[in-house]
PDB file of C-alpha atoms and ligand atoms in Angstrom:
ATOM      1  CA  GLY T   1     -22.994 -37.968   6.691  1.00 42.00           C
ATOM      2  CA  ASP T   2     -20.781 -35.994   8.976  1.00 45.00           C
ATOM      3  CA  GLU T   3     -18.462 -37.897  10.794  1.00 48.00           C
ATOM      4  CA  TYR T   4     -16.533 -36.472  13.842  1.00 51.00           C
ATOM      5  CA  SER T   5     -13.162 -37.915  14.579  1.00 63.00           C
ATOM      6  CA  GLY T   6     -12.813 -35.010  16.871  1.00 81.00           C
ATOM      7  CA  TYR T   7      -9.342 -33.217  15.845  1.00 96.00           C
ATOM      8  CA  ARG T   8      -7.840 -31.325  18.850  1.00 97.00           C
ATOM      9  CA  ARG T   9      -5.222 -29.178  16.949  1.00 98.00           C
ATOM     10  CA  VAL T  10      -5.507 -28.627  13.315  1.00 98.00           C
ATOM     11  CA  LEU T  11      -3.216 -26.218  10.988  1.00 98.00           C
ATOM     12  CA  LEU T  12      -5.422 -24.296   8.449  1.00 98.00           C
ATOM     13  CA  LYS T  13      -3.553 -23.214   5.310  1.00 98.00           C
ATOM     14  CA  LEU T  14      -5.362 -20.237   3.249  1.00 97.00           C
ATOM     15  CA  GLY T  15      -3.990 -19.400   0.106  1.00 95.00           C
ATOM     16  CA  GLY T  16      -3.255 -15.472  -0.325  1.00 94.00           C
ATOM     17  CA  GLU T  17      -5.007 -15.229  -3.689  1.00 92.00           C
ATOM     18  CA  MET T  18      -8.541 -15.960  -2.193  1.00 91.00           C
ATOM     19  CA  PHE T  19      -7.313 -13.426   0.793  1.00 93.00           C
ATOM     20  CA  GLY T  20      -7.290 -11.113  -1.920  1.00 92.00           C
ATOM     21  CA  GLY T  21     -10.611 -11.576  -3.322  1.00 90.00           C
ATOM     22  CA  GLY T  22      -8.935 -12.035  -6.805  1.00 88.00           C
ATOM     23  CA  SER T  23      -7.132  -8.648  -6.751  1.00 92.00           C
ATOM     24  CA  VAL T  24      -3.816  -7.237  -4.943  1.00 95.00           C
ATOM     25  CA  GLY T  25      -4.530  -6.272  -1.549  1.00 96.00           C
ATOM     26  CA  VAL T  26      -6.782  -7.676   1.282  1.00 97.00           C
ATOM     27  CA  ASP T  27     -10.539  -8.339   0.766  1.00 96.00           C
ATOM     28  CA  PRO T  28     -12.519  -7.569   3.993  1.00 96.00           C
ATOM     29  CA  ASP T  29     -15.391  -9.460   3.085  1.00 95.00           C
ATOM     30  CA  VAL T  30     -13.371 -12.680   2.592  1.00 95.00           C
ATOM     31  CA  VAL T  31     -11.141 -12.061   5.833  1.00 97.00           C
ATOM     32  CA  GLY T  32     -14.539 -11.485   7.653  1.00 97.00           C
ATOM     33  CA  THR T  33     -15.972 -14.881   6.451  1.00 95.00           C
ATOM     34  CA  VAL T  34     -12.901 -16.765   7.222  1.00 97.00           C
ATOM     35  CA  ALA T  35     -12.564 -15.096  10.745  1.00 98.00           C
ATOM     36  CA  ARG T  36     -16.455 -16.056  11.590  1.00 97.00           C
ATOM     37  CA  GLN T  37     -15.557 -19.556  10.476  1.00 97.00           C
ATOM     38  CA  ILE T  38     -12.523 -20.017  12.647  1.00 98.00           C
ATOM     39  CA  ALA T  39     -14.371 -18.257  15.384  1.00 97.00           C
ATOM     40  CA  ASP T  40     -16.717 -21.328  15.134  1.00 96.00           C
ATOM     41  CA  VAL T  41     -13.972 -23.724  15.448  1.00 97.00           C
ATOM     42  CA  VAL T  42     -12.422 -22.181  18.323  1.00 97.00           C
ATOM     43  CA  ALA T  43     -15.782 -22.294  19.730  1.00 96.00           C
ATOM     44  CA  ASP T  44     -15.904 -26.027  19.226  1.00 94.00           C
ATOM     45  CA  GLY T  45     -12.723 -26.489  21.508  1.00 96.00           C
ATOM     46  CA  VAL T  46     -10.374 -26.999  18.754  1.00 97.00           C
ATOM     47  CA  GLU T  47      -6.971 -25.387  18.813  1.00 98.00           C
ATOM     48  CA  VAL T  48      -6.232 -23.256  15.639  1.00 98.00           C
ATOM     49  CA  ALA T  49      -3.019 -22.486  13.968  1.00 98.00           C
ATOM     50  CA  VAL T  50      -3.182 -20.822  10.540  1.00 98.00           C
ATOM     51  CA  VAL T  51      -0.754 -20.306   7.765  1.00 98.00           C
ATOM     52  CA  ILE T  52      -1.587 -17.806   5.056  1.00 97.00           C
ATOM     53  CA  GLY T  53      -0.186 -17.376   1.516  1.00 97.00           C
ATOM     54  CA  GLY T  54       0.867 -14.179  -0.110  1.00 97.00           C
ATOM     55  CA  GLY T  55      -0.178 -14.443  -3.654  1.00 96.00           C
ATOM     56  CA  ASN T  56      -2.354 -11.785  -3.425  1.00 97.00           C
ATOM     57  CA  PHE T  57       0.565  -9.350  -2.975  1.00 98.00           C
ATOM     58  CA  PHE T  58       3.542 -10.645  -4.457  1.00 97.00           C
ATOM     59  CA  ARG T  59       5.301 -14.456  -5.506  1.00 97.00           C
ATOM     60  CA  GLY T  60       9.178 -14.390  -5.697  1.00 98.00           C
ATOM     61  CA  ALA T  61       8.985 -16.394  -9.064  1.00 97.00           C
ATOM     62  CA  GLU T  62       6.829 -13.984 -10.698  1.00 97.00           C
ATOM     63  CA  LEU T  63       9.056 -11.002  -9.603  1.00 98.00           C
ATOM     64  CA  GLN T  64      12.111 -13.107 -10.999  1.00 98.00           C
ATOM     65  CA  GLN T  65      10.702 -13.068 -14.083  1.00 98.00           C
ATOM     66  CA  ARG T  66      10.108  -9.354 -14.275  1.00 97.00           C
ATOM     67  CA  GLY T  67      13.833  -8.918 -13.436  1.00 98.00           C
ATOM     68  CA  MET T  68      14.240  -9.047  -9.717  1.00 98.00           C
ATOM     69  CA  GLU T  69      16.484 -11.191  -7.833  1.00 98.00           C
ATOM     70  CA  ARG T  70      14.984 -14.276  -6.880  1.00 98.00           C
ATOM     71  CA  ALA T  71      15.618 -14.095  -3.037  1.00 98.00           C
ATOM     72  CA  ARG T  72      14.555 -10.637  -2.715  1.00 98.00           C
ATOM     73  CA  GLY T  73      11.513 -11.083  -4.520  1.00 98.00           C
ATOM     74  CA  ASP T  74      10.821 -13.911  -1.810  1.00 98.00           C
ATOM     75  CA  TYR T  75      11.465 -11.740   0.791  1.00 98.00           C
ATOM     76  CA  MET T  76       9.174  -9.257  -0.416  1.00 98.00           C
ATOM     77  CA  SER T  77       6.411 -12.035  -0.686  1.00 98.00           C
ATOM     78  CA  MET T  78       7.161 -13.345   2.677  1.00 98.00           C
ATOM     79  CA  LEU T  79       6.318  -9.732   4.140  1.00 98.00           C
ATOM     80  CA  GLY T  80       3.124  -9.733   2.155  1.00 98.00           C
ATOM     81  CA  THR T  81       1.718 -12.850   3.854  1.00 98.00           C
ATOM     82  CA  VAL T  82       2.215 -11.006   7.397  1.00 98.00           C
ATOM     83  CA  MET T  83       0.061  -8.251   5.909  1.00 98.00           C
ATOM     84  CA  ASN T  84      -2.646 -11.062   5.465  1.00 98.00           C
ATOM     85  CA  CYS T  85      -2.144 -12.393   9.045  1.00 98.00           C
ATOM     86  CA  LEU T  86      -2.660  -8.832  10.553  1.00 98.00           C
ATOM     87  CA  ALA T  87      -5.772  -8.623   8.721  1.00 98.00           C
ATOM     88  CA  LEU T  88      -7.057 -11.970  10.047  1.00 98.00           C
ATOM     89  CA  GLN T  89      -5.935 -11.020  13.409  1.00 98.00           C
ATOM     90  CA  ASP T  90      -7.834  -7.842  13.065  1.00 98.00           C
ATOM     91  CA  PHE T  91     -11.164  -9.485  12.367  1.00 98.00           C
ATOM     92  CA  LEU T  92     -10.752 -12.410  14.894  1.00 98.00           C
ATOM     93  CA  GLU T  93      -9.849 -10.059  17.855  1.00 98.00           C
ATOM     94  CA  ARG T  94     -12.347  -7.043  16.993  1.00 98.00           C
ATOM     95  CA  GLU T  95     -14.904  -9.002  15.688  1.00 97.00           C
ATOM     96  CA  HIS T  96     -15.102 -12.018  17.812  1.00 98.00           C
ATOM     97  CA  GLY T  97     -13.232 -11.230  20.786  1.00 98.00           C
ATOM     98  CA  ILE T  98     -10.684 -14.017  19.940  1.00 98.00           C
ATOM     99  CA  ASP T  99      -7.366 -13.762  21.451  1.00 98.00           C
ATOM    100  CA  THR T 100      -4.805 -14.389  18.372  1.00 98.00           C
ATOM    101  CA  ARG T 101      -1.061 -14.217  18.097  1.00 98.00           C
ATOM    102  CA  VAL T 102       0.811 -13.635  15.019  1.00 98.00           C
ATOM    103  CA  MET T 103       4.014 -15.178  15.014  1.00 98.00           C
ATOM    104  CA  SER T 104       6.460 -14.144  12.156  1.00 98.00           C
ATOM    105  CA  ALA T 105       9.401 -16.426  10.906  1.00 98.00           C
ATOM    106  CA  ILE T 106      11.087 -12.974  10.004  1.00 98.00           C
ATOM    107  CA  THR T 107      11.596 -10.910  13.087  1.00 98.00           C
ATOM    108  CA  MET T 108       9.340  -7.803  13.197  1.00 97.00           C
ATOM    109  CA  GLY T 109       8.949  -7.134  16.933  1.00 97.00           C
ATOM    110  CA  GLN T 110       6.395  -4.108  16.519  1.00 98.00           C
ATOM    111  CA  VAL T 111       3.690  -6.514  14.613  1.00 97.00           C
ATOM    112  CA  ALA T 112       4.324 -10.180  15.366  1.00 98.00           C
ATOM    113  CA  GLU T 113       5.978 -11.897  17.975  1.00 98.00           C
ATOM    114  CA  PRO T 114       8.922 -14.306  16.826  1.00 98.00           C
ATOM    115  CA  TYR T 115       8.034 -17.839  15.919  1.00 98.00           C
ATOM    116  CA  ILE T 116       9.011 -19.775  18.943  1.00 98.00           C
ATOM    117  CA  PRO T 117       7.557 -23.161  18.833  1.00 98.00           C
ATOM    118  CA  ARG T 118       6.994 -23.857  22.391  1.00 98.00           C
ATOM    119  CA  ARG T 119       5.254 -20.625  22.964  1.00 98.00           C
ATOM    120  CA  ALA T 120       3.206 -21.139  19.837  1.00 98.00           C
ATOM    121  CA  MET T 121       2.283 -24.424  21.530  1.00 98.00           C
ATOM    122  CA  ARG T 122       1.386 -22.703  24.952  1.00 98.00           C
ATOM    123  CA  HIS T 123      -0.634 -20.135  22.671  1.00 98.00           C
ATOM    124  CA  LEU T 124      -2.561 -22.901  21.484  1.00 98.00           C
ATOM    125  CA  GLU T 125      -3.298 -24.721  24.708  1.00 98.00           C
ATOM    126  CA  LYS T 126      -4.518 -21.436  26.073  1.00 98.00           C
ATOM    127  CA  SER T 127      -7.150 -21.273  23.259  1.00 97.00           C
ATOM    128  CA  ARG T 128      -5.435 -18.624  21.218  1.00 98.00           C
ATOM    129  CA  VAL T 129      -5.368 -18.481  17.546  1.00 98.00           C
ATOM    130  CA  VAL T 130      -1.718 -18.543  16.174  1.00 99.00           C
ATOM    131  CA  ILE T 131      -1.138 -17.293  12.687  1.00 98.00           C
ATOM    132  CA  PHE T 132       2.147 -18.026  11.413  1.00 98.00           C
ATOM    133  CA  GLY T 133       3.703 -15.170   9.269  1.00 98.00           C
ATOM    134  CA  ALA T 134       6.471 -15.002   6.712  1.00 98.00           C
ATOM    135  CA  GLY T 135       6.043 -18.548   5.727  1.00 98.00           C
ATOM    136  CA  THR T 136       9.380 -20.557   6.647  1.00 98.00           C
ATOM    137  CA  GLY T 137      11.354 -17.257   6.570  1.00 98.00           C
ATOM    138  CA  MET T 138      13.571 -18.927   4.086  1.00 98.00           C
ATOM    139  CA  PRO T 139      13.457 -17.860  -0.005  1.00 98.00           C
ATOM    140  CA  TYR T 140      12.796 -20.640  -2.456  1.00 98.00           C
ATOM    141  CA  PHE T 141      10.258 -22.146   0.040  1.00 98.00           C
ATOM    142  CA  SER T 142       6.372 -21.615   0.055  1.00 98.00           C
ATOM    143  CA  THR T 143       3.792 -21.067   2.475  1.00 98.00           C
ATOM    144  CA  ASP T 144       2.335 -24.940   1.880  1.00 98.00           C
ATOM    145  CA  THR T 145       5.831 -26.125   3.117  1.00 98.00           C
ATOM    146  CA  ALA T 146       5.585 -23.475   6.171  1.00 98.00           C
ATOM    147  CA  ALA T 147       2.113 -25.097   6.749  1.00 98.00           C
ATOM    148  CA  ALA T 148       3.524 -28.791   6.656  1.00 98.00           C
ATOM    149  CA  GLN T 149       6.576 -27.857   8.700  1.00 98.00           C
ATOM    150  CA  ARG T 150       4.687 -25.769  11.336  1.00 98.00           C
ATOM    151  CA  ALA T 151       1.805 -28.617  11.313  1.00 98.00           C
ATOM    152  CA  LEU T 152       4.821 -31.272  12.261  1.00 98.00           C
ATOM    153  CA  GLU T 153       6.613 -29.139  14.766  1.00 98.00           C
ATOM    154  CA  ILE T 154       3.268 -28.022  16.571  1.00 98.00           C
ATOM    155  CA  GLY T 155       1.921 -31.487  16.712  1.00 98.00           C
ATOM    156  CA  ALA T 156      -1.284 -30.769  14.638  1.00 98.00           C
ATOM    157  CA  GLU T 157      -3.370 -33.763  13.717  1.00 98.00           C
ATOM    158  CA  VAL T 158      -4.117 -32.518  10.029  1.00 98.00           C
ATOM    159  CA  VAL T 159      -3.245 -29.688   7.589  1.00 98.00           C
ATOM    160  CA  LEU T 160      -6.591 -28.230   6.471  1.00 98.00           C
ATOM    161  CA  MET T 161      -5.899 -27.208   2.880  1.00 98.00           C
ATOM    162  CA  ALA T 162      -8.308 -24.686   2.036  1.00 96.00           C
ATOM    163  CA  LYS T 163      -8.768 -24.490  -1.819  1.00 93.00           C
ATOM    164  CA  GLY T 164     -11.078 -23.127  -4.668  1.00 90.00           C
ATOM    165  CA  VAL T 165     -11.841 -26.568  -5.413  1.00 91.00           C
ATOM    166  CA  ASP T 166     -13.334 -29.238  -3.270  1.00 93.00           C
ATOM    167  CA  GLY T 167     -10.995 -31.578  -3.314  1.00 96.00           C
ATOM    168  CA  VAL T 168      -8.494 -33.946  -5.232  1.00 97.00           C
ATOM    169  CA  TYR T 169      -9.890 -35.297  -8.661  1.00 96.00           C
ATOM    170  CA  THR T 170      -8.665 -37.974 -11.001  1.00 95.00           C
ATOM    171  CA  ALA T 171      -8.085 -35.092 -13.440  1.00 91.00           C
ATOM    172  CA  ASP T 172      -8.694 -31.442 -13.573  1.00 87.00           C
ATOM    173  CA  PRO T 173     -12.274 -31.178 -13.593  1.00 85.00           C
ATOM    174  CA  LYS T 174     -12.244 -27.972 -15.524  1.00 86.00           C
ATOM    175  CA  THR T 175     -10.960 -29.750 -18.618  1.00 91.00           C
ATOM    176  CA  THR T 176     -11.947 -33.216 -17.982  1.00 92.00           C
ATOM    177  CA  PRO T 177     -16.050 -33.338 -16.955  1.00 91.00           C
ATOM    178  CA  SER T 178     -16.109 -36.814 -16.468  1.00 94.00           C
ATOM    179  CA  ALA T 179     -13.066 -36.438 -13.369  1.00 94.00           C
ATOM    180  CA  GLU T 180     -14.105 -37.911 -10.028  1.00 96.00           C
ATOM    181  CA  ARG T 181     -13.293 -36.670  -6.687  1.00 97.00           C
ATOM    182  CA  PHE T 182     -11.382 -38.688  -4.445  1.00 98.00           C
ATOM    183  CA  GLU T 183     -12.871 -39.225  -0.536  1.00 97.00           C
ATOM    184  CA  CYS T 184      -9.870 -40.720   0.351  1.00 97.00           C
ATOM    185  CA  ILE T 185      -6.576 -41.009  -0.883  1.00 98.00           C
ATOM    186  CA  THR T 186      -2.768 -42.334   0.310  1.00 98.00           C
ATOM    187  CA  HIS T 187       0.079 -39.842  -0.180  1.00 98.00           C
ATOM    188  CA  ARG T 188       1.837 -42.616  -2.230  1.00 97.00           C
ATOM    189  CA  GLU T 189      -1.329 -42.943  -4.715  1.00 97.00           C
ATOM    190  CA  VAL T 190      -1.117 -38.974  -5.186  1.00 97.00           C
ATOM    191  CA  LEU T 191       2.189 -39.343  -6.285  1.00 96.00           C
ATOM    192  CA  GLU T 192       1.934 -42.289  -8.450  1.00 96.00           C
ATOM    193  CA  ARG T 193      -1.247 -40.694 -10.146  1.00 95.00           C
ATOM    194  CA  GLY T 194       0.870 -37.527 -10.734  1.00 94.00           C
ATOM    195  CA  LEU T 195      -1.893 -35.379  -8.574  1.00 95.00           C
ATOM    196  CA  LYS T 196      -0.963 -32.127  -7.157  1.00 92.00           C
ATOM    197  CA  VAL T 197      -2.161 -31.408  -3.696  1.00 95.00           C
ATOM    198  CA  ALA T 198       0.660 -29.005  -2.678  1.00 95.00           C
ATOM    199  CA  ASP T 199       3.998 -28.277  -3.915  1.00 95.00           C
ATOM    200  CA  ALA T 200       6.409 -31.067  -3.758  1.00 96.00           C
ATOM    201  CA  THR T 201       8.702 -30.110  -0.700  1.00 97.00           C
ATOM    202  CA  ALA T 202       5.520 -29.553   1.271  1.00 98.00           C
ATOM    203  CA  PHE T 203       3.995 -32.988   0.088  1.00 98.00           C
ATOM    204  CA  SER T 204       7.074 -34.696   0.735  1.00 97.00           C
ATOM    205  CA  LEU T 205       7.355 -33.344   4.353  1.00 98.00           C
ATOM    206  CA  CYS T 206       3.799 -34.513   4.861  1.00 98.00           C
ATOM    207  CA  MET T 207       4.335 -38.210   3.411  1.00 98.00           C
ATOM    208  CA  ASP T 208       7.569 -38.698   5.201  1.00 98.00           C
ATOM    209  CA  ASN T 209       6.048 -37.676   8.521  1.00 98.00           C
ATOM    210  CA  HIS T 210       2.365 -39.234   8.005  1.00 98.00           C
ATOM    211  CA  MET T 211       0.783 -35.923   8.270  1.00 98.00           C
ATOM    212  CA  ARG T 212      -2.658 -36.061   7.043  1.00 98.00           C
ATOM    213  CA  ILE T 213      -4.041 -33.221   4.607  1.00 98.00           C
ATOM    214  CA  LEU T 214      -7.450 -32.296   3.909  1.00 98.00           C
ATOM    215  CA  VAL T 215      -8.194 -30.491   0.703  1.00 98.00           C
ATOM    216  CA  PHE T 216     -11.500 -28.944   1.044  1.00 97.00           C
ATOM    217  CA  ASN T 217     -13.494 -25.869  -0.586  1.00 96.00           C
ATOM    218  CA  LEU T 218     -13.045 -22.726   1.277  1.00 94.00           C
ATOM    219  CA  LEU T 219     -15.803 -20.789  -0.705  1.00 90.00           C
ATOM    220  CA  GLU T 220     -18.460 -22.814   0.877  1.00 93.00           C
ATOM    221  CA  GLU T 221     -19.609 -21.281   4.031  1.00 92.00           C
ATOM    222  CA  GLY T 222     -18.986 -23.380   6.980  1.00 94.00           C
ATOM    223  CA  ASN T 223     -16.634 -25.606   5.621  1.00 97.00           C
ATOM    224  CA  ILE T 224     -13.793 -24.767   7.911  1.00 97.00           C
ATOM    225  CA  ALA T 225     -15.887 -25.699  10.934  1.00 96.00           C
ATOM    226  CA  ARG T 226     -16.672 -29.228   8.866  1.00 96.00           C
ATOM    227  CA  ALA T 227     -13.467 -29.886   8.101  1.00 97.00           C
ATOM    228  CA  ALA T 228     -11.974 -29.088  11.721  1.00 96.00           C
ATOM    229  CA  GLY T 229     -14.831 -31.321  12.940  1.00 94.00           C
ATOM    230  CA  GLY T 230     -13.582 -34.206  10.733  1.00 93.00           C
ATOM    231  CA  ALA T 231     -16.539 -33.959   8.566  1.00 94.00           C
ATOM    232  CA  ARG T 232     -16.217 -36.269   5.454  1.00 93.00           C
ATOM    233  CA  ILE T 233     -15.953 -33.149   2.870  1.00 96.00           C
ATOM    234  CA  GLY T 234     -13.219 -32.443   0.380  1.00 97.00           C
ATOM    235  CA  THR T 235     -10.555 -35.310  -0.006  1.00 98.00           C
ATOM    236  CA  LEU T 236      -8.555 -36.654   2.844  1.00 98.00           C
ATOM    237  CA  VAL T 237      -4.911 -37.641   2.028  1.00 98.00           C
ATOM    238  CA  SER T 238      -3.439 -40.037   4.755  1.00 97.00           C
ATOM    239  CA  THR T 239      -0.963 -43.258   4.683  1.00 92.00           C
TER     240      THR T 239
HETATM  241  N1  UDP I 301       8.058 -17.375   0.208  1.00 90.50           N
HETATM  242  C1  UDP I 301       9.066 -17.862   0.451  1.00 90.50           C
HETATM  243  N2  UDP I 301       9.344 -18.819   1.551  1.00 90.50           N
HETATM  244  C2  UDP I 301       8.398 -19.150   2.275  1.00 90.50           C
HETATM  245  C3  UDP I 301       7.239 -18.809   1.954  1.00 90.50           C
HETATM  246  C4  UDP I 301       6.636 -18.051   0.915  1.00 90.50           C
HETATM  247  O1  UDP I 301       9.910 -17.368  -0.202  1.00 90.50           O
HETATM  248  O2  UDP I 301       8.692 -20.099   3.271  1.00 90.50           O
HETATM  249  C5  UDP I 301       7.302 -16.421  -1.033  1.00 90.50           C
HETATM  250  C6  UDP I 301       7.211 -17.246  -2.248  1.00 90.50           C
HETATM  251  O3  UDP I 301       7.873 -15.872  -3.240  1.00 90.50           O
HETATM  252  C7  UDP I 301       5.972 -17.396  -2.534  1.00 90.50           C
HETATM  253  C8  UDP I 301       5.355 -16.265  -1.911  1.00 90.50           C
HETATM  254  O4  UDP I 301       6.209 -15.995  -0.787  1.00 90.50           O
HETATM  255  O5  UDP I 301       5.636 -17.212  -3.902  1.00 90.50           O
HETATM  256  C9  UDP I 301       3.702 -16.277  -1.412  1.00 90.50           C
HETATM  257  O6  UDP I 301       3.855 -17.369  -0.881  1.00 90.50           O
HETATM  258  P1  UDP I 301       2.839 -18.622  -1.509  1.00 90.50           P
HETATM  259  O7  UDP I 301       3.054 -18.704  -2.950  1.00 90.50           O
HETATM  260  O8  UDP I 301       3.188 -20.011  -0.728  1.00 90.50           O
HETATM  261  O9  UDP I 301       1.477 -18.010  -1.286  1.00 90.50           O
HETATM  262  P2  UDP I 301      -0.076 -18.393  -2.181  1.00 90.50           P
HETATM  263  O10 UDP I 301       0.186 -19.196  -3.076  1.00 90.50           O
HETATM  264  O11 UDP I 301      -0.395 -19.623  -0.790  1.00 90.50           O
HETATM  265  O12 UDP I 301      -0.829 -17.448  -1.758  1.00 90.50           O
END
């Protein structure tokens, strides 16, 4: 059943790949669906911050394999995340009338505010959706790590990790049909069992600082509101 633990402030992490609907660029249908669900969460009185990946445009590691310098490829990829942020901002404001601020880790004053933590928190207090762009602003990091870091710094109670699967399993459910989903698991057990929730840097940040992570399926309509409402969906990783 649905159990409402009533999150007050959440950080939603969305993968870039889903934003692109499986190809390069932004899929308006996906962005529209996500925006509608975020609007529902805001209507429930929950403060929402968002980190979006950039895999639908570039990934630094992949550009490196094709001969580019890693750091430059990472910067290109971070710029890609900002396009995703602007797309989400557009849908939230235009279709739902929700005040939204994009805050970028790389300064680009015409399209986004700089990331200023206290200002981010002020926006959240005023029920504005804050979308963090450009990851951490640092090459060699990931948007999962940005999600963990921002969640910690702005005092979010949970990282809502939206995925294409509905949680953490004992094994890969695609290759192991008997794999079972965990409803709850500790950070330590995730490590001990060699399971993957996020990349190692992001995960250790969460573990060291007791940040909860809810892994849930984005593809099921309404799940963002369920996740933010504390419903027992997906897998909750906590200490
Ligand atoms: N990136 C980076 N530093 C960051 C965040 C992202 O260099 O703090 C780059 C990196 O190349 C990464 C890409 O941006 O591969 C896209 O981010 P990510 O892979 O996390 O996106 P997702 O897989 O969630 O779509």
